[in-house]
Short mmCIF file of C-alpha atoms and ligand atoms in Angstrom, two decimals:
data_model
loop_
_atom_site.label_atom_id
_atom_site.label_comp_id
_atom_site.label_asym_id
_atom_site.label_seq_id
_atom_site.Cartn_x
_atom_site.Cartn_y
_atom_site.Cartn_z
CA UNK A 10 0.00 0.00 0.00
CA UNK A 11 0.82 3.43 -0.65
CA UNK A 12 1.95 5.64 1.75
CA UNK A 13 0.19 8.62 0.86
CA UNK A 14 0.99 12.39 3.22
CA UNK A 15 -2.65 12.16 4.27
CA UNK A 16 -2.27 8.92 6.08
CA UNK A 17 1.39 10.24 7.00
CA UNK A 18 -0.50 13.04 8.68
CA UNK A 19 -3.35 11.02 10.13
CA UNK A 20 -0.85 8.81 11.73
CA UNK A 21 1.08 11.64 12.72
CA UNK A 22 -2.13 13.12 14.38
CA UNK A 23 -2.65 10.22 16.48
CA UNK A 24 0.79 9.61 17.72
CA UNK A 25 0.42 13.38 18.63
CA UNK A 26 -2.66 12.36 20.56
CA UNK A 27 -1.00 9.67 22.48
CA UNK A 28 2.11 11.69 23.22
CA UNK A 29 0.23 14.64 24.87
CA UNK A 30 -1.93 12.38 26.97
CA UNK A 31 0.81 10.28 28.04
CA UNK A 32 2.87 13.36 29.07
CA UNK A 33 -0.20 14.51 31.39
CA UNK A 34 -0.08 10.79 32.80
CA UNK A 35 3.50 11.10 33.06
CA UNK A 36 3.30 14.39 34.97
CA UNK A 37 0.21 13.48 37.04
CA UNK A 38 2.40 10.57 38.77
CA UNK A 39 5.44 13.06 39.00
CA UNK A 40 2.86 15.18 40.90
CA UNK A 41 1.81 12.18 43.39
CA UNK A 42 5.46 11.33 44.01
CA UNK A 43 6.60 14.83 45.15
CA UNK A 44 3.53 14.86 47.70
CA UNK A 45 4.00 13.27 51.09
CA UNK A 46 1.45 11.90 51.76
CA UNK A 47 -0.54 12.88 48.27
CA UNK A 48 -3.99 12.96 48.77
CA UNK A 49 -5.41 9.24 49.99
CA UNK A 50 -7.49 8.48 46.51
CA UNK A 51 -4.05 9.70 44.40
CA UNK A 52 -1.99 6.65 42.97
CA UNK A 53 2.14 6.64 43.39
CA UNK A 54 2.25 3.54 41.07
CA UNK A 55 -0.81 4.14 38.43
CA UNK A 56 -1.34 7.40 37.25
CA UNK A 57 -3.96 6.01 34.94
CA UNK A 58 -6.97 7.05 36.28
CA UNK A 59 -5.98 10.34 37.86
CA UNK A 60 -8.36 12.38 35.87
CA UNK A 61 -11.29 10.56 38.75
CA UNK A 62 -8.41 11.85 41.50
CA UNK A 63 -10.11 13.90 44.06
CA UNK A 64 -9.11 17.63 43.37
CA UNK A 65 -8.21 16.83 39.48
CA UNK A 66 -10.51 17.94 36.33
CA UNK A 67 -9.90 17.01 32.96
CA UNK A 68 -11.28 17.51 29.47
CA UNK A 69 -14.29 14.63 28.60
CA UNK A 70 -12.45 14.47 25.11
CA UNK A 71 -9.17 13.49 25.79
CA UNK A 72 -8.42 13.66 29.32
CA UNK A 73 -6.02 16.50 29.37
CA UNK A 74 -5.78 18.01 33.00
CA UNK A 75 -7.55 20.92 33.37
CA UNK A 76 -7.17 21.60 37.02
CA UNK A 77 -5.80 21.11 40.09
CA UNK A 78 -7.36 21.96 43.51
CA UNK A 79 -5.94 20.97 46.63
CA UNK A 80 -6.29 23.38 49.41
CA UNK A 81 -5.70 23.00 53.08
CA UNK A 82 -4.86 19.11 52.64
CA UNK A 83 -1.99 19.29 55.13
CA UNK A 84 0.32 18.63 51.80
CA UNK A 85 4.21 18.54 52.07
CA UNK A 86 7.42 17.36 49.52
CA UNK A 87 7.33 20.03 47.00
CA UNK A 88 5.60 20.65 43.64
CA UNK A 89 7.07 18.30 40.88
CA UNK A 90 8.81 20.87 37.67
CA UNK A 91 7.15 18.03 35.37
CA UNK A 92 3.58 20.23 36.34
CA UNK A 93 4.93 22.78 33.76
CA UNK A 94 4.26 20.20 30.93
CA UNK A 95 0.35 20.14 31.87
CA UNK A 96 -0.25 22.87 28.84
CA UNK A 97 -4.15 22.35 29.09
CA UNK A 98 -4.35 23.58 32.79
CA UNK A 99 -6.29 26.74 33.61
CA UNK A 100 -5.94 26.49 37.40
CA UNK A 101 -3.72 24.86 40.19
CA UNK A 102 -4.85 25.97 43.83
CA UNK A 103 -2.38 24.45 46.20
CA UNK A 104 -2.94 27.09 49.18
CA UNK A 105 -2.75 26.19 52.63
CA UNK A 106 -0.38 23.35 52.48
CA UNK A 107 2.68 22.87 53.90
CA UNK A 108 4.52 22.53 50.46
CA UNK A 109 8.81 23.39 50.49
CA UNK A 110 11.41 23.22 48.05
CA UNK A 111 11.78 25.63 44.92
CA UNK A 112 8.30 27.15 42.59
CA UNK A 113 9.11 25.29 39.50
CA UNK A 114 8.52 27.02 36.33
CA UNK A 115 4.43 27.89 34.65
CA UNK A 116 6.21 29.62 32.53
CA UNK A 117 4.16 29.50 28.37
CA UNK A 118 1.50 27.59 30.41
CA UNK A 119 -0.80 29.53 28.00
CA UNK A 120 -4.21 28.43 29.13
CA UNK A 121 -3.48 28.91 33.00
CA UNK A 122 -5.97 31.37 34.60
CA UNK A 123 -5.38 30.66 38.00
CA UNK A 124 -2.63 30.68 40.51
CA UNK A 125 -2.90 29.89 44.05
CA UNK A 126 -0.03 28.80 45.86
CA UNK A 127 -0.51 31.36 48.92
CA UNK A 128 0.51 29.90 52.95
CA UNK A 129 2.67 27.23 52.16
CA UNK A 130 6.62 26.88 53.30
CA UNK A 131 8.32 27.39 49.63
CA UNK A 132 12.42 28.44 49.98
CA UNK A 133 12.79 29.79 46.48
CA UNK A 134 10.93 30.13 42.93
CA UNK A 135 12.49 29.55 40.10
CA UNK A 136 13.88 32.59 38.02
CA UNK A 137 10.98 33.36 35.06
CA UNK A 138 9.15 31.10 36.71
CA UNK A 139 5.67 33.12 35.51
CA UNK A 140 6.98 34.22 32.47
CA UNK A 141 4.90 33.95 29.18
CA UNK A 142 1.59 33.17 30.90
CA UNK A 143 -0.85 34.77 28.45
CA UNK A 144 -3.99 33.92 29.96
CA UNK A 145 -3.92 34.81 33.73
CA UNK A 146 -6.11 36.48 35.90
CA UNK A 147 -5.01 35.84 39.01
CA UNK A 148 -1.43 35.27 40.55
CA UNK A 149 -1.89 34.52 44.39
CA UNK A 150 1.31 33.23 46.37
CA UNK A 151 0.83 35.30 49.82
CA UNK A 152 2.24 34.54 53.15
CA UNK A 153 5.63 32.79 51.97
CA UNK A 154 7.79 33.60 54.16
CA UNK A 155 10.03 31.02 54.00
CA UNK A 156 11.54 32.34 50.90
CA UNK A 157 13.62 34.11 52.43
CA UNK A 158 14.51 37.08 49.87
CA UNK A 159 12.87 37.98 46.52
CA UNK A 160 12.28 40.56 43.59
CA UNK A 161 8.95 41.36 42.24
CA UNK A 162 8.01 38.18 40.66
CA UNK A 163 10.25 38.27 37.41
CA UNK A 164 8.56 37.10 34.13
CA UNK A 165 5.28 38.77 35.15
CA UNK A 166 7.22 41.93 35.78
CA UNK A 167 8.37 41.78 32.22
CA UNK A 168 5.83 39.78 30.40
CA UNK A 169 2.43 40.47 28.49
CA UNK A 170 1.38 38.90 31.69
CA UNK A 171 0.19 42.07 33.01
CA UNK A 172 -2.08 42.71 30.44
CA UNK A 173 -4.55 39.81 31.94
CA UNK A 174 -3.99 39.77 35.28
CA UNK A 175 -6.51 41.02 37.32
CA UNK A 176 -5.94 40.25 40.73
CA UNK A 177 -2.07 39.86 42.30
CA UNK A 178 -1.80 39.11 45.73
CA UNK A 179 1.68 39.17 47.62
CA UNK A 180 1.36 40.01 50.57
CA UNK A 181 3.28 38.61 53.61
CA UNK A 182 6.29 37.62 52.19
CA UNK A 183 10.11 39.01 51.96
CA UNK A 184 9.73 40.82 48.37
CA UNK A 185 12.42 43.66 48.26
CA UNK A 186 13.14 46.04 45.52
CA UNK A 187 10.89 48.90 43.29
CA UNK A 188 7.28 47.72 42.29
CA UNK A 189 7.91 47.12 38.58
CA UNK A 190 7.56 50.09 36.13
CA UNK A 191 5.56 47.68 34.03
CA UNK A 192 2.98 47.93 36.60
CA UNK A 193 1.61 50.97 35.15
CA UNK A 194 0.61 49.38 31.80
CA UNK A 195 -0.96 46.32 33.73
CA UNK A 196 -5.02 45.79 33.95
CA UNK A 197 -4.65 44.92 37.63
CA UNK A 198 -7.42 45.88 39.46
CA UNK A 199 -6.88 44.33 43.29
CA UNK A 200 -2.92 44.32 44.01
CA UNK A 201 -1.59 43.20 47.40
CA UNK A 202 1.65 43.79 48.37
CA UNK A 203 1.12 44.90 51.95
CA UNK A 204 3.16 43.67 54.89
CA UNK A 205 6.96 42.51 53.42
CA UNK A 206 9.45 41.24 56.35
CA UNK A 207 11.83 43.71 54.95
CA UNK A 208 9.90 45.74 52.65
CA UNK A 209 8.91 46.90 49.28
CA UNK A 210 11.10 50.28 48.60
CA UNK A 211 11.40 53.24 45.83
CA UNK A 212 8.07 55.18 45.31
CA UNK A 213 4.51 54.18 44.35
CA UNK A 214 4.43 56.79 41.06
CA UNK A 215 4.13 54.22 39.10
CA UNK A 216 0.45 53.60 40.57
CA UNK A 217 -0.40 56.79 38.81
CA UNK A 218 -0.80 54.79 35.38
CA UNK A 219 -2.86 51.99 37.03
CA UNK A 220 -6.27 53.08 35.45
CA UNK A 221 -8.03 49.83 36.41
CA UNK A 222 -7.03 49.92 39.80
CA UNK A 223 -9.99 49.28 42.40
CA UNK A 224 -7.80 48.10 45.79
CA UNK A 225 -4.13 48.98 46.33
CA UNK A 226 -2.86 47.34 49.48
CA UNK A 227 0.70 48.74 50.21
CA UNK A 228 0.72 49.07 53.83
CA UNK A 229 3.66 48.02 55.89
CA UNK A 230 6.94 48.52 53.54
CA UNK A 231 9.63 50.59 53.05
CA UNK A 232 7.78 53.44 50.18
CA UNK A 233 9.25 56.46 50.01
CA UNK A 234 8.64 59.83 48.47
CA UNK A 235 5.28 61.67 48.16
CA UNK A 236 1.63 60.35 46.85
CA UNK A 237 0.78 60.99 43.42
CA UNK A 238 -1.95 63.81 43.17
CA UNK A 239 -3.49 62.14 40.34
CA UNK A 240 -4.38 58.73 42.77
CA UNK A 241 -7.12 61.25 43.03
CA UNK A 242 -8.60 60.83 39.88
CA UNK A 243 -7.62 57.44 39.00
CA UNK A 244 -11.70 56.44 37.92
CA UNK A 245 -12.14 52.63 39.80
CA UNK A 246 -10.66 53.00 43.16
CA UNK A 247 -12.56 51.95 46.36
CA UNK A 248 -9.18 51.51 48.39
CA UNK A 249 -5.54 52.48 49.13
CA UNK A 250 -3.45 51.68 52.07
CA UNK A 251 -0.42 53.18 52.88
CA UNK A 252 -0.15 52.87 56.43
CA UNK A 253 3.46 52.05 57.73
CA UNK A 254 5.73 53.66 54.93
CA UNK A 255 8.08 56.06 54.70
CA UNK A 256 5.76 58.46 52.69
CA UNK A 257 5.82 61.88 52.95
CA UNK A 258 2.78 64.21 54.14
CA UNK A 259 2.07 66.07 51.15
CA UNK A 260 -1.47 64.22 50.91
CA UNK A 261 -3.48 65.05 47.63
CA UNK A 262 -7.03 66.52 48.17
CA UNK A 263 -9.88 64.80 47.53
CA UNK A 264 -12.90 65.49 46.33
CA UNK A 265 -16.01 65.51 49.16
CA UNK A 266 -16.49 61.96 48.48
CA UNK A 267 -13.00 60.78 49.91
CA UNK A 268 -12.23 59.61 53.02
CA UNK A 269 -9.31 59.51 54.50
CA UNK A 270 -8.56 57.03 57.11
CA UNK A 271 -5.31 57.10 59.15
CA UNK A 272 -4.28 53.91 60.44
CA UNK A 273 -1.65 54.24 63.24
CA UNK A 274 -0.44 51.04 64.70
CA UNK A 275 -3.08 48.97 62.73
CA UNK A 276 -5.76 51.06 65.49
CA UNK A 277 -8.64 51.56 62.84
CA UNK A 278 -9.52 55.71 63.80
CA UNK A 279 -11.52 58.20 61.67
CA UNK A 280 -10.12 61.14 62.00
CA UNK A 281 -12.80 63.91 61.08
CA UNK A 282 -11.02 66.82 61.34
CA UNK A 283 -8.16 66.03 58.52
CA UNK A 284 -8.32 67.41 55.09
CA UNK A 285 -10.88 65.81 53.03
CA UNK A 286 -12.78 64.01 55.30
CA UNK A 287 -16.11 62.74 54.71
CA UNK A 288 -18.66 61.42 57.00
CA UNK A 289 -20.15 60.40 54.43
CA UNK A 290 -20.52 56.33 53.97
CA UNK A 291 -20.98 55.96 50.73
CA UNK A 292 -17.17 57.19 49.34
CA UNK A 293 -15.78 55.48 47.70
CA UNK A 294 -12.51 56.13 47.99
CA UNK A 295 -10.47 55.32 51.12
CA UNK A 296 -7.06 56.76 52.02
CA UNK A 297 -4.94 54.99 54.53
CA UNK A 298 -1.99 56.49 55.91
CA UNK A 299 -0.11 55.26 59.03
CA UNK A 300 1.08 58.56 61.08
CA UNK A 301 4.68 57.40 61.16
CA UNK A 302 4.94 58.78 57.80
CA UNK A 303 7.48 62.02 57.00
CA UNK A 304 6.56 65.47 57.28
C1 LIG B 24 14.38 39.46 54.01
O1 LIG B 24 15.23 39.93 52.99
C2 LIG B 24 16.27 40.77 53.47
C3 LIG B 24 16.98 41.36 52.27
O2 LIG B 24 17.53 40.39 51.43
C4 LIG B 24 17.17 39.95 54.37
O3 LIG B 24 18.22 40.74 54.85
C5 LIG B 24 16.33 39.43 55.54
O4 LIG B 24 17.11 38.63 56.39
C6 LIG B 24 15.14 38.65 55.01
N1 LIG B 24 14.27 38.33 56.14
C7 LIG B 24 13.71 37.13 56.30
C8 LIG B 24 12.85 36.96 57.50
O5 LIG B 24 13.86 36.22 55.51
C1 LIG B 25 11.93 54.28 56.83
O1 LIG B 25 11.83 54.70 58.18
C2 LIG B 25 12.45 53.82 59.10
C3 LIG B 25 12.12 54.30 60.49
O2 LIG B 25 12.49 55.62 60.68
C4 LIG B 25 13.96 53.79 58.81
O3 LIG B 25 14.61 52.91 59.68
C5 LIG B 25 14.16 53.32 57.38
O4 LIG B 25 15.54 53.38 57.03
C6 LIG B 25 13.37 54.19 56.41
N1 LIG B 25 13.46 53.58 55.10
C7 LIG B 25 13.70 54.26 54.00
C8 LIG B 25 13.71 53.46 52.74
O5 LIG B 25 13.86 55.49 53.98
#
């Protein structure tokens, strides 16, 4: 029989098929080794039927892994590097674990949404290790503190990243350095950087750009310098904290419908008599400022 390139291709099809599934097998028992314990119903030997594995989703079609949820499962080992070859996964929520060792890569993970990797005992993440991740919302990896110094998370610093992601939450951790200038190009809309060991330094300017910005936490670092009048005008923002920072006093004024609320010591107070204030409760804009700030 005759060869011909559409059976060529047809075969080549299929062994493409059987390649991509096996790799997500492959993977998926990577992921159960690097556990201890993984969950009860997860296989160490088999890693045939771990699409039915509690906390894993696939596709119907073809049993690519779609997602991975395991949160609070009392987790440890670390995450296996062989999870950056699961190319159809839109979310991994590992949170509340007690997961060590190095972040391997996500990097070109191209159909990940969701990140989630927040109160566990990582040391390190791998350099890039977020780059090229064109489809996510949401990066959250708070309360780390076990890694025990870091830059803003390079790769989304410097990728297209920052054009999807909605929601980045790093807060409680030892992140040192400037918030990226790329920030001000980004669609983020809820960023949480608030309360580094060491602290976040340079100035928040670059917030200025942040049109889609509804929630700024910043509290608790090491920002310098004075806030940017036009925070005053930026058109979605319910909420900025700067409390704890080296910021000078040289507060912007608001419009009636601002309040500001100074924060000393974490103490929640109103004070009514500063510039600006509103008593009235629908604003929808409040300003946080510790008073251990420069003046
Ligand atoms: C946080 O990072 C700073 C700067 O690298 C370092 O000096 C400090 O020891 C770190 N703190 C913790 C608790 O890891
Ligand atoms: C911020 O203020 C604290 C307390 O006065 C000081 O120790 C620290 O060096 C200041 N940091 C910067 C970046 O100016």
């Amino acid at each position: 029989m005759e060869v011909t390139p559409y059976l060529l291709f047809l075969l080549f099809t299929v062994y493409l098929l059987a390649v991509t599934t096996a790799d997500d097998r492959a993977a998926m028992l990577a992921l159960a080794k690097s556990f201890t314990p993984p969950p009860s119903d997860w296989s160490t030997t088999s890693s045939t039927g771990c699409c039915t594995w509690s906390g894993v989703r696939c596709t119907s079609e073809s049993d690519r892994v779609t997602s991975i949820s395991l949160e609070d499962e009392s987790l440890a080992g670390d995450l296996a590097p062989e999870v950056s070859t699961l190319s159809e996964l839109k979310s991994i929520n590992l949170q509340g674990n007690k997961l060590s060792g190095t972040i391997p890569s996500l990097a070109k993970l191209n159909s990940l949404r969701e990140i989630y990797l927040d109160s566990n005992l990582f040391q390190g993440v791998e350099p890039g290790a977020f780059a090229g991740l064109t489809s996510l919302r949401i990066l959250s990896m708070r309360d780390n503190r076990n890694i025990f110094s870091w830059s803003f998370p390079s790769g989304i610093a410097d990728s297209t990243s920052f054009t999807t992601v909605n929601i980045l939450g790093l807060s409680y951790n030892n992140i040192t350095g400037v918030l990226p200038p790329s920030l001000a190009k980004s669609s983020i809309q809820n960023l949480r950087v608030n309360d580094q060991f060491s602290g976040l330094s340079g100035t928040i300017q670059v917030l200025s750009g942040m049109t889609s910005l509804s929630q700024a936490w910043l509290q608790k670092n090491q920002f310098t310098g004075s806030i940017p009048k036009v925070l005053t005008s930026l058109p979605n923002l319910q909420l900025i904290d700067l409390s704890n920072n080296n910021l000078t006093c040289d507060i912007p004024m608001f419009s009636a419908t601002v309040a500001f609320i100074y924060k000393p010591d974490n103490l929640l107070l109103v004070d009514s008599s500063g510039p600006g204030i509103a008593s009235d409760s629908n604003d929808d804009i409040l300003i946080s400022l510790g008073w251990d700030f420069y003046c």
